[in-house]
Short mmCIF file of N, CA, C and O and ligand atoms in Angstrom, two decimals:
data_model
loop_
_atom_site.label_atom_id
_atom_site.label_comp_id
_atom_site.label_asym_id
_atom_site.label_seq_id
_atom_site.Cartn_x
_atom_site.Cartn_y
_atom_site.Cartn_z
N GLY D 1 112.26 138.90 83.91
CA GLY D 1 111.35 140.24 84.50
C GLY D 1 110.88 139.52 85.48
O GLY D 1 110.72 138.83 86.06
N ASP D 2 109.85 140.70 86.09
CA ASP D 2 109.74 140.60 87.33
C ASP D 2 108.07 140.46 87.33
O ASP D 2 107.07 141.42 86.60
N ALA D 3 107.46 139.26 87.46
CA ALA D 3 106.06 139.05 87.77
C ALA D 3 105.19 139.97 88.17
O ALA D 3 103.98 140.03 87.98
N ALA D 4 106.13 140.33 89.31
CA ALA D 4 104.79 140.95 90.58
C ALA D 4 104.71 142.37 89.80
O ALA D 4 103.24 143.07 89.95
N SER D 5 105.28 142.83 89.28
CA SER D 5 105.60 144.30 88.27
C SER D 5 104.89 143.71 87.40
O SER D 5 103.89 144.70 86.87
N GLY D 6 104.66 142.91 86.45
CA GLY D 6 103.97 142.69 85.40
C GLY D 6 102.35 142.40 85.85
O GLY D 6 101.29 142.95 84.67
N ALA D 7 102.27 142.13 86.85
CA ALA D 7 100.77 141.71 87.52
C ALA D 7 100.05 143.62 87.23
O ALA D 7 99.06 143.48 86.63
N LYS D 8 101.02 144.32 87.79
CA LYS D 8 100.39 145.64 87.69
C LYS D 8 100.09 146.17 86.57
O LYS D 8 99.13 147.07 86.05
N ILE D 9 101.07 145.76 85.75
CA ILE D 9 101.15 146.48 84.34
C ILE D 9 100.11 146.05 83.44
O ILE D 9 99.15 146.39 82.81
N PHE D 10 99.58 144.74 83.68
CA PHE D 10 98.67 143.80 82.95
C PHE D 10 97.38 144.58 83.22
O PHE D 10 96.50 144.72 82.68
N SER D 11 97.22 144.71 84.83
CA SER D 11 96.05 145.32 85.39
C SER D 11 95.50 146.60 84.49
O SER D 11 94.47 146.92 84.34
N ALA D 12 96.66 147.42 84.30
CA ALA D 12 96.31 148.72 84.09
C ALA D 12 96.33 149.01 82.10
O ALA D 12 95.55 149.86 81.73
N ASN D 13 96.64 147.82 81.66
CA ASN D 13 97.02 147.91 80.28
C ASN D 13 96.27 146.79 79.70
O ASN D 13 96.10 147.01 78.13
N CYS D 14 95.98 145.80 80.15
CA CYS D 14 95.67 144.82 79.45
C CYS D 14 94.22 144.27 79.60
O CYS D 14 93.56 143.37 78.65
N ALA D 15 94.22 143.81 80.76
CA ALA D 15 93.18 143.73 81.37
C ALA D 15 91.44 143.86 80.88
O ALA D 15 90.61 143.24 81.00
N ALA D 16 91.57 144.91 80.41
CA ALA D 16 90.36 145.60 79.67
C ALA D 16 89.99 144.37 78.71
O ALA D 16 88.65 144.13 78.12
N CYS D 17 90.89 143.58 77.51
CA CYS D 17 90.51 142.89 76.75
C CYS D 17 90.84 141.10 77.36
O CYS D 17 90.48 140.53 76.44
N HIS D 18 92.09 141.14 78.33
CA HIS D 18 92.80 139.62 78.76
C HIS D 18 92.25 139.69 80.09
O HIS D 18 92.70 138.68 80.76
N ALA D 19 91.32 140.22 80.73
CA ALA D 19 91.15 139.81 82.06
C ALA D 19 90.84 138.31 82.38
O ALA D 19 90.21 137.38 81.50
N GLY D 20 91.39 137.79 83.42
CA GLY D 20 91.30 136.20 83.79
C GLY D 20 92.10 135.36 82.47
O GLY D 20 91.96 134.29 82.79
N GLY D 21 92.56 136.27 81.60
CA GLY D 21 93.21 135.63 80.80
C GLY D 21 92.52 135.32 79.31
O GLY D 21 93.23 134.57 78.40
N ASN D 22 91.38 135.77 79.37
CA ASN D 22 90.47 135.48 78.28
C ASN D 22 90.92 136.67 77.22
O ASN D 22 91.58 137.41 77.18
N ASN D 23 90.11 136.90 76.12
CA ASN D 23 89.95 137.79 75.12
C ASN D 23 88.91 137.69 74.54
O ASN D 23 88.47 137.09 74.37
N VAL D 24 88.35 139.18 75.11
CA VAL D 24 87.00 139.50 74.73
C VAL D 24 86.58 140.07 73.49
O VAL D 24 85.53 140.32 73.00
N VAL D 25 87.83 140.21 72.73
CA VAL D 25 87.73 140.53 71.24
C VAL D 25 87.38 139.75 70.08
O VAL D 25 87.10 139.28 69.62
N ASN D 26 88.63 138.68 70.38
CA ASN D 26 88.96 137.50 69.69
C ASN D 26 88.96 136.28 70.81
O ASN D 26 90.07 135.94 71.11
N GLY D 27 88.04 135.32 70.77
CA GLY D 27 87.67 134.71 71.76
C GLY D 27 88.48 133.42 71.80
O GLY D 27 88.89 132.48 72.72
N ALA D 28 89.36 132.80 70.26
CA ALA D 28 90.18 131.93 70.10
C ALA D 28 91.37 132.33 70.72
O ALA D 28 91.95 131.29 71.25
N LYS D 29 91.54 133.78 70.67
CA LYS D 29 93.25 134.07 71.22
C LYS D 29 93.13 134.12 72.48
O LYS D 29 94.04 135.38 72.84
N THR D 30 92.76 133.57 73.28
CA THR D 30 92.96 133.60 74.90
C THR D 30 94.83 133.63 75.36
O THR D 30 95.68 133.45 74.61
N LEU D 31 94.90 133.63 76.64
CA LEU D 31 95.99 133.77 76.94
C LEU D 31 96.48 132.77 77.83
O LEU D 31 97.19 132.51 78.78
N LYS D 32 95.51 131.66 77.76
CA LYS D 32 95.59 129.95 78.22
C LYS D 32 96.67 129.29 77.57
O LYS D 32 97.15 129.70 76.57
N LYS D 33 97.19 128.32 78.22
CA LYS D 33 98.37 127.94 77.83
C LYS D 33 98.41 127.20 76.56
O LYS D 33 98.99 126.92 75.60
N ASP D 34 97.21 126.21 76.24
CA ASP D 34 96.31 125.90 75.11
C ASP D 34 96.59 126.76 74.05
O ASP D 34 97.35 126.60 72.74
N ALA D 35 95.89 128.15 74.12
CA ALA D 35 96.01 128.77 73.12
C ALA D 35 97.37 129.46 72.70
O ALA D 35 97.52 129.58 71.76
N LEU D 36 98.09 129.89 73.71
CA LEU D 36 99.24 130.08 73.55
C LEU D 36 100.41 129.31 72.78
O LEU D 36 101.28 129.53 71.74
N GLU D 37 100.29 127.75 73.10
CA GLU D 37 100.80 126.78 72.50
C GLU D 37 100.03 126.93 71.27
O GLU D 37 101.14 126.68 70.12
N LYS D 38 99.16 126.52 70.81
CA LYS D 38 98.25 126.44 69.70
C LYS D 38 98.95 127.64 68.39
O LYS D 38 99.35 127.54 67.41
N TYR D 39 99.01 129.06 69.10
CA TYR D 39 99.19 129.97 68.05
C TYR D 39 100.80 130.33 68.52
O TYR D 39 101.28 131.42 67.75
N GLU D 40 101.67 129.39 69.05
CA GLU D 40 102.79 129.88 69.04
C GLU D 40 103.55 131.18 69.75
O GLU D 40 104.32 131.73 69.29
N MET D 41 102.66 131.18 70.79
CA MET D 41 102.87 132.76 71.65
C MET D 41 103.59 132.32 72.94
O MET D 41 103.49 133.09 73.81
N ASN D 42 103.87 130.72 73.22
CA ASN D 42 104.14 130.44 74.52
C ASN D 42 105.63 130.60 74.74
O ASN D 42 106.47 129.78 75.37
N SER D 43 106.00 131.59 74.78
CA SER D 43 107.57 132.45 75.09
C SER D 43 107.57 133.81 75.39
O SER D 43 106.81 134.51 74.64
N ILE D 44 108.60 133.82 76.00
CA ILE D 44 108.90 135.43 76.30
C ILE D 44 109.03 136.29 74.82
O ILE D 44 108.41 137.50 74.80
N ASP D 45 109.84 135.59 74.15
CA ASP D 45 110.21 136.53 72.97
C ASP D 45 108.75 137.02 72.33
O ASP D 45 108.77 137.78 71.56
N ALA D 46 107.76 135.67 71.83
CA ALA D 46 106.80 135.77 71.02
C ALA D 46 105.89 137.21 71.72
O ALA D 46 105.48 137.70 71.12
N ILE D 47 105.91 136.78 73.03
CA ILE D 47 104.74 137.74 73.62
C ILE D 47 105.53 139.11 73.72
O ILE D 47 104.60 140.13 73.34
N THR D 48 106.47 139.35 73.93
CA THR D 48 107.07 140.60 73.97
C THR D 48 107.02 141.18 72.62
O THR D 48 106.68 142.61 72.25
N TYR D 49 107.17 140.39 71.07
CA TYR D 49 106.91 140.85 69.87
C TYR D 49 105.73 141.82 69.99
O TYR D 49 105.75 142.03 69.44
N GLN D 50 104.79 140.56 70.19
CA GLN D 50 103.19 141.24 69.92
C GLN D 50 102.91 142.07 70.88
O GLN D 50 102.26 142.96 70.34
N VAL D 51 103.59 142.33 72.06
CA VAL D 51 103.00 143.50 72.90
C VAL D 51 103.40 144.72 72.42
O VAL D 51 103.11 145.68 72.25
N ASN D 52 104.92 144.49 71.91
CA ASN D 52 105.47 145.87 71.23
C ASN D 52 105.05 146.16 69.70
O ASN D 52 104.58 147.59 69.81
N ASN D 53 104.50 145.68 69.07
CA ASN D 53 103.80 145.82 67.87
C ASN D 53 102.53 145.55 67.48
O ASN D 53 102.10 146.23 66.54
N GLY D 54 101.70 145.07 68.38
CA GLY D 54 100.27 144.61 68.31
C GLY D 54 100.13 143.77 67.19
O GLY D 54 100.90 143.27 66.52
N LYS D 55 98.81 143.19 67.05
CA LYS D 55 98.57 142.53 66.11
C LYS D 55 96.77 142.72 65.85
O LYS D 55 96.17 142.26 66.72
N ASN D 56 96.22 142.84 64.37
CA ASN D 56 95.22 143.04 64.20
C ASN D 56 94.57 143.87 65.08
O ASN D 56 94.66 145.58 65.41
N ALA D 57 93.27 143.62 66.04
CA ALA D 57 92.51 144.70 66.90
C ALA D 57 93.30 144.98 68.27
O ALA D 57 93.05 145.38 69.14
N MET D 58 94.74 143.90 68.49
CA MET D 58 95.29 144.41 69.64
C MET D 58 96.50 145.85 68.98
O MET D 58 97.16 145.67 68.34
N PRO D 59 96.17 146.85 70.06
CA PRO D 59 97.41 147.88 69.91
C PRO D 59 98.67 147.42 70.33
O PRO D 59 99.10 146.65 70.83
N ALA D 60 99.62 148.37 69.80
CA ALA D 60 101.18 148.43 70.12
C ALA D 60 101.64 149.13 70.92
O ALA D 60 101.04 150.20 71.26
N PHE D 61 102.13 148.55 72.23
CA PHE D 61 102.72 148.92 73.36
C PHE D 61 103.86 149.66 73.03
O PHE D 61 104.34 150.22 74.10
N LYS D 62 104.91 149.43 72.34
CA LYS D 62 106.05 150.23 72.26
C LYS D 62 105.82 151.35 72.42
O LYS D 62 105.40 152.00 71.35
N GLY D 63 106.80 152.21 73.09
CA GLY D 63 106.78 153.78 73.55
C GLY D 63 105.52 154.04 74.35
O GLY D 63 105.49 154.89 74.78
N ARG D 64 104.67 153.09 74.64
CA ARG D 64 103.48 153.44 75.79
C ARG D 64 103.76 152.65 77.10
O ARG D 64 103.91 153.19 78.25
N LEU D 65 104.66 151.77 76.76
CA LEU D 65 105.55 150.89 77.97
C LEU D 65 107.03 150.90 77.89
O LEU D 65 107.51 150.45 76.63
N THR D 66 107.84 150.78 78.74
CA THR D 66 109.14 150.65 78.57
C THR D 66 109.63 149.13 78.52
O THR D 66 108.83 148.25 78.37
N ASP D 67 110.45 148.96 77.59
CA ASP D 67 111.23 147.61 76.96
C ASP D 67 111.17 146.80 78.75
O ASP D 67 110.82 145.64 78.69
N ALA D 68 111.73 147.24 79.80
CA ALA D 68 111.28 146.37 81.12
C ALA D 68 109.93 146.28 81.44
O ALA D 68 109.50 145.07 81.61
N GLN D 69 109.03 147.16 81.24
CA GLN D 69 107.58 146.82 81.68
C GLN D 69 107.11 145.64 80.60
O GLN D 69 106.22 144.85 81.17
N ILE D 70 107.74 145.75 79.32
CA ILE D 70 107.17 144.66 78.42
C ILE D 70 107.53 143.38 78.79
O ILE D 70 106.92 142.44 78.99
N ASP D 71 108.86 143.66 79.43
CA ASP D 71 109.51 142.18 80.04
C ASP D 71 108.66 141.72 80.72
O ASP D 71 108.75 140.64 81.35
N ASP D 72 108.45 142.57 82.00
CA ASP D 72 107.75 142.19 83.42
C ASP D 72 106.50 141.62 82.97
O ASP D 72 105.81 140.52 83.58
N VAL D 73 105.25 142.01 82.23
CA VAL D 73 104.00 141.64 81.65
C VAL D 73 104.16 140.47 81.01
O VAL D 73 103.68 139.83 81.07
N ALA D 74 105.29 140.37 79.98
CA ALA D 74 105.20 138.91 79.09
C ALA D 74 105.70 137.91 80.01
O ALA D 74 105.08 136.94 80.48
N THR D 75 106.58 138.38 81.40
CA THR D 75 106.85 137.43 82.39
C THR D 75 105.54 136.75 82.85
O THR D 75 105.27 135.84 83.29
N TYR D 76 104.62 137.84 83.38
CA TYR D 76 103.17 137.51 84.17
C TYR D 76 102.47 136.73 83.37
O TYR D 76 101.83 135.71 83.64
N VAL D 77 102.57 137.00 82.15
CA VAL D 77 101.57 136.16 81.08
C VAL D 77 102.13 134.69 81.19
O VAL D 77 101.35 133.79 81.05
N LEU D 78 103.15 134.69 80.63
CA LEU D 78 103.71 132.98 80.72
C LEU D 78 103.12 132.66 81.84
O LEU D 78 103.28 131.45 81.91
N SER D 79 103.67 132.93 83.13
CA SER D 79 103.49 132.47 84.54
C SER D 79 102.11 132.07 84.68
O SER D 79 101.80 131.25 85.10
N GLN D 80 101.29 133.04 84.49
CA GLN D 80 99.98 132.87 84.66
C GLN D 80 99.20 131.78 83.70
O GLN D 80 98.74 131.01 84.40
N SER D 81 99.63 131.82 82.81
CA SER D 81 99.72 130.88 81.54
C SER D 81 100.15 129.39 81.97
O SER D 81 98.94 128.44 82.01
N GLU D 82 101.15 129.47 82.67
CA GLU D 82 101.54 128.00 83.51
C GLU D 82 100.69 127.63 84.58
O GLU D 82 100.59 126.48 84.92
N ALA D 83 100.23 128.78 85.37
CA ALA D 83 99.35 128.25 86.70
C ALA D 83 98.18 128.58 86.25
O ALA D 83 97.02 127.78 87.52
N GLY D 84 97.42 128.48 85.31
CA GLY D 84 96.39 128.06 84.95
C GLY D 84 95.53 129.43 85.13
O GLY D 84 94.18 129.30 85.32
N TRP D 85 95.96 130.45 85.09
CA TRP D 85 95.08 131.65 85.57
C TRP D 85 94.40 131.70 87.09
O TRP D 85 93.47 131.87 86.88
C1 HEM N 101 96.15 138.42 71.34
C2 HEM N 101 99.16 139.72 75.51
C3 HEM N 101 96.52 144.21 75.38
C4 HEM N 101 93.40 142.58 72.24
C5 HEM N 101 96.96 138.79 72.60
C6 HEM N 101 98.16 137.91 72.93
C7 HEM N 101 98.77 137.85 73.65
C8 HEM N 101 98.37 139.23 74.29
C9 HEM N 101 100.15 137.21 74.33
C10 HEM N 101 98.18 136.38 71.69
C11 HEM N 101 97.29 135.35 72.27
C12 HEM N 101 97.30 134.10 71.27
O1 HEM N 101 97.48 133.94 70.20
O2 HEM N 101 96.36 133.04 72.02
C13 HEM N 101 98.62 141.04 75.65
C14 HEM N 101 99.31 142.08 76.79
C15 HEM N 101 98.89 143.23 76.59
C16 HEM N 101 97.28 143.16 75.80
C17 HEM N 101 100.39 141.64 77.58
C18 HEM N 101 98.95 144.49 77.50
C19 HEM N 101 100.52 145.24 77.28
C20 HEM N 101 95.36 143.94 75.00
C21 HEM N 101 94.33 144.94 74.94
C22 HEM N 101 93.56 144.45 73.63
C23 HEM N 101 94.23 143.34 73.09
C24 HEM N 101 94.39 146.40 75.28
C25 HEM N 101 92.09 145.05 73.05
C26 HEM N 101 92.07 146.23 72.97
C27 HEM N 101 94.05 141.40 71.63
C28 HEM N 101 93.49 140.73 70.28
C29 HEM N 101 94.57 139.81 70.24
C30 HEM N 101 95.57 139.63 71.10
C31 HEM N 101 92.55 141.20 69.41
C32 HEM N 101 94.43 138.45 69.09
C33 HEM N 101 95.33 139.21 67.92
C34 HEM N 101 95.16 138.30 66.74
O3 HEM N 101 96.11 137.39 66.99
O4 HEM N 101 94.59 138.59 65.86
N1 HEM N 101 97.59 139.33 73.37
N2 HEM N 101 97.54 142.21 75.13
N3 HEM N 101 95.25 143.04 73.88
N4 HEM N 101 95.26 140.78 72.06
FE1 HEM N 101 96.46 141.12 73.32
#
């Protein structure tokens, strides 16, 4: 995926809850590297699955974003977690 494209998709669709890699709804489940590792979300496949399907208070994006957009935003989240946001 294209992280630069993913950054724009993140701003428009994710930042309301996840600005700066945080989580305003569930403070344990951030997008920081330690949390992604703890909850086994530290892969493109795991992030893609959750963005497609949602989980608890997080909405599903399948049908709202294209497969390519979801791949791009997953790439962005994983690269930001590696970079420390
Ligand atoms: C969890 C990504 C949009 C609320 C997560 C996690 C990822 C993620 C990777 C797992 C974090 C972890 O387990 O440590 C994204 C992306 C989004 C997005 C890429 C945009 C496409 C949103 C929005 C909301 C939201 C808009 C709020 C309305 C949550 C919540 C969780 C979560 C509540 C915890 C889910 C649970 O395990 O119970 N998100 N998110 N997310 N996100 Fe999002």
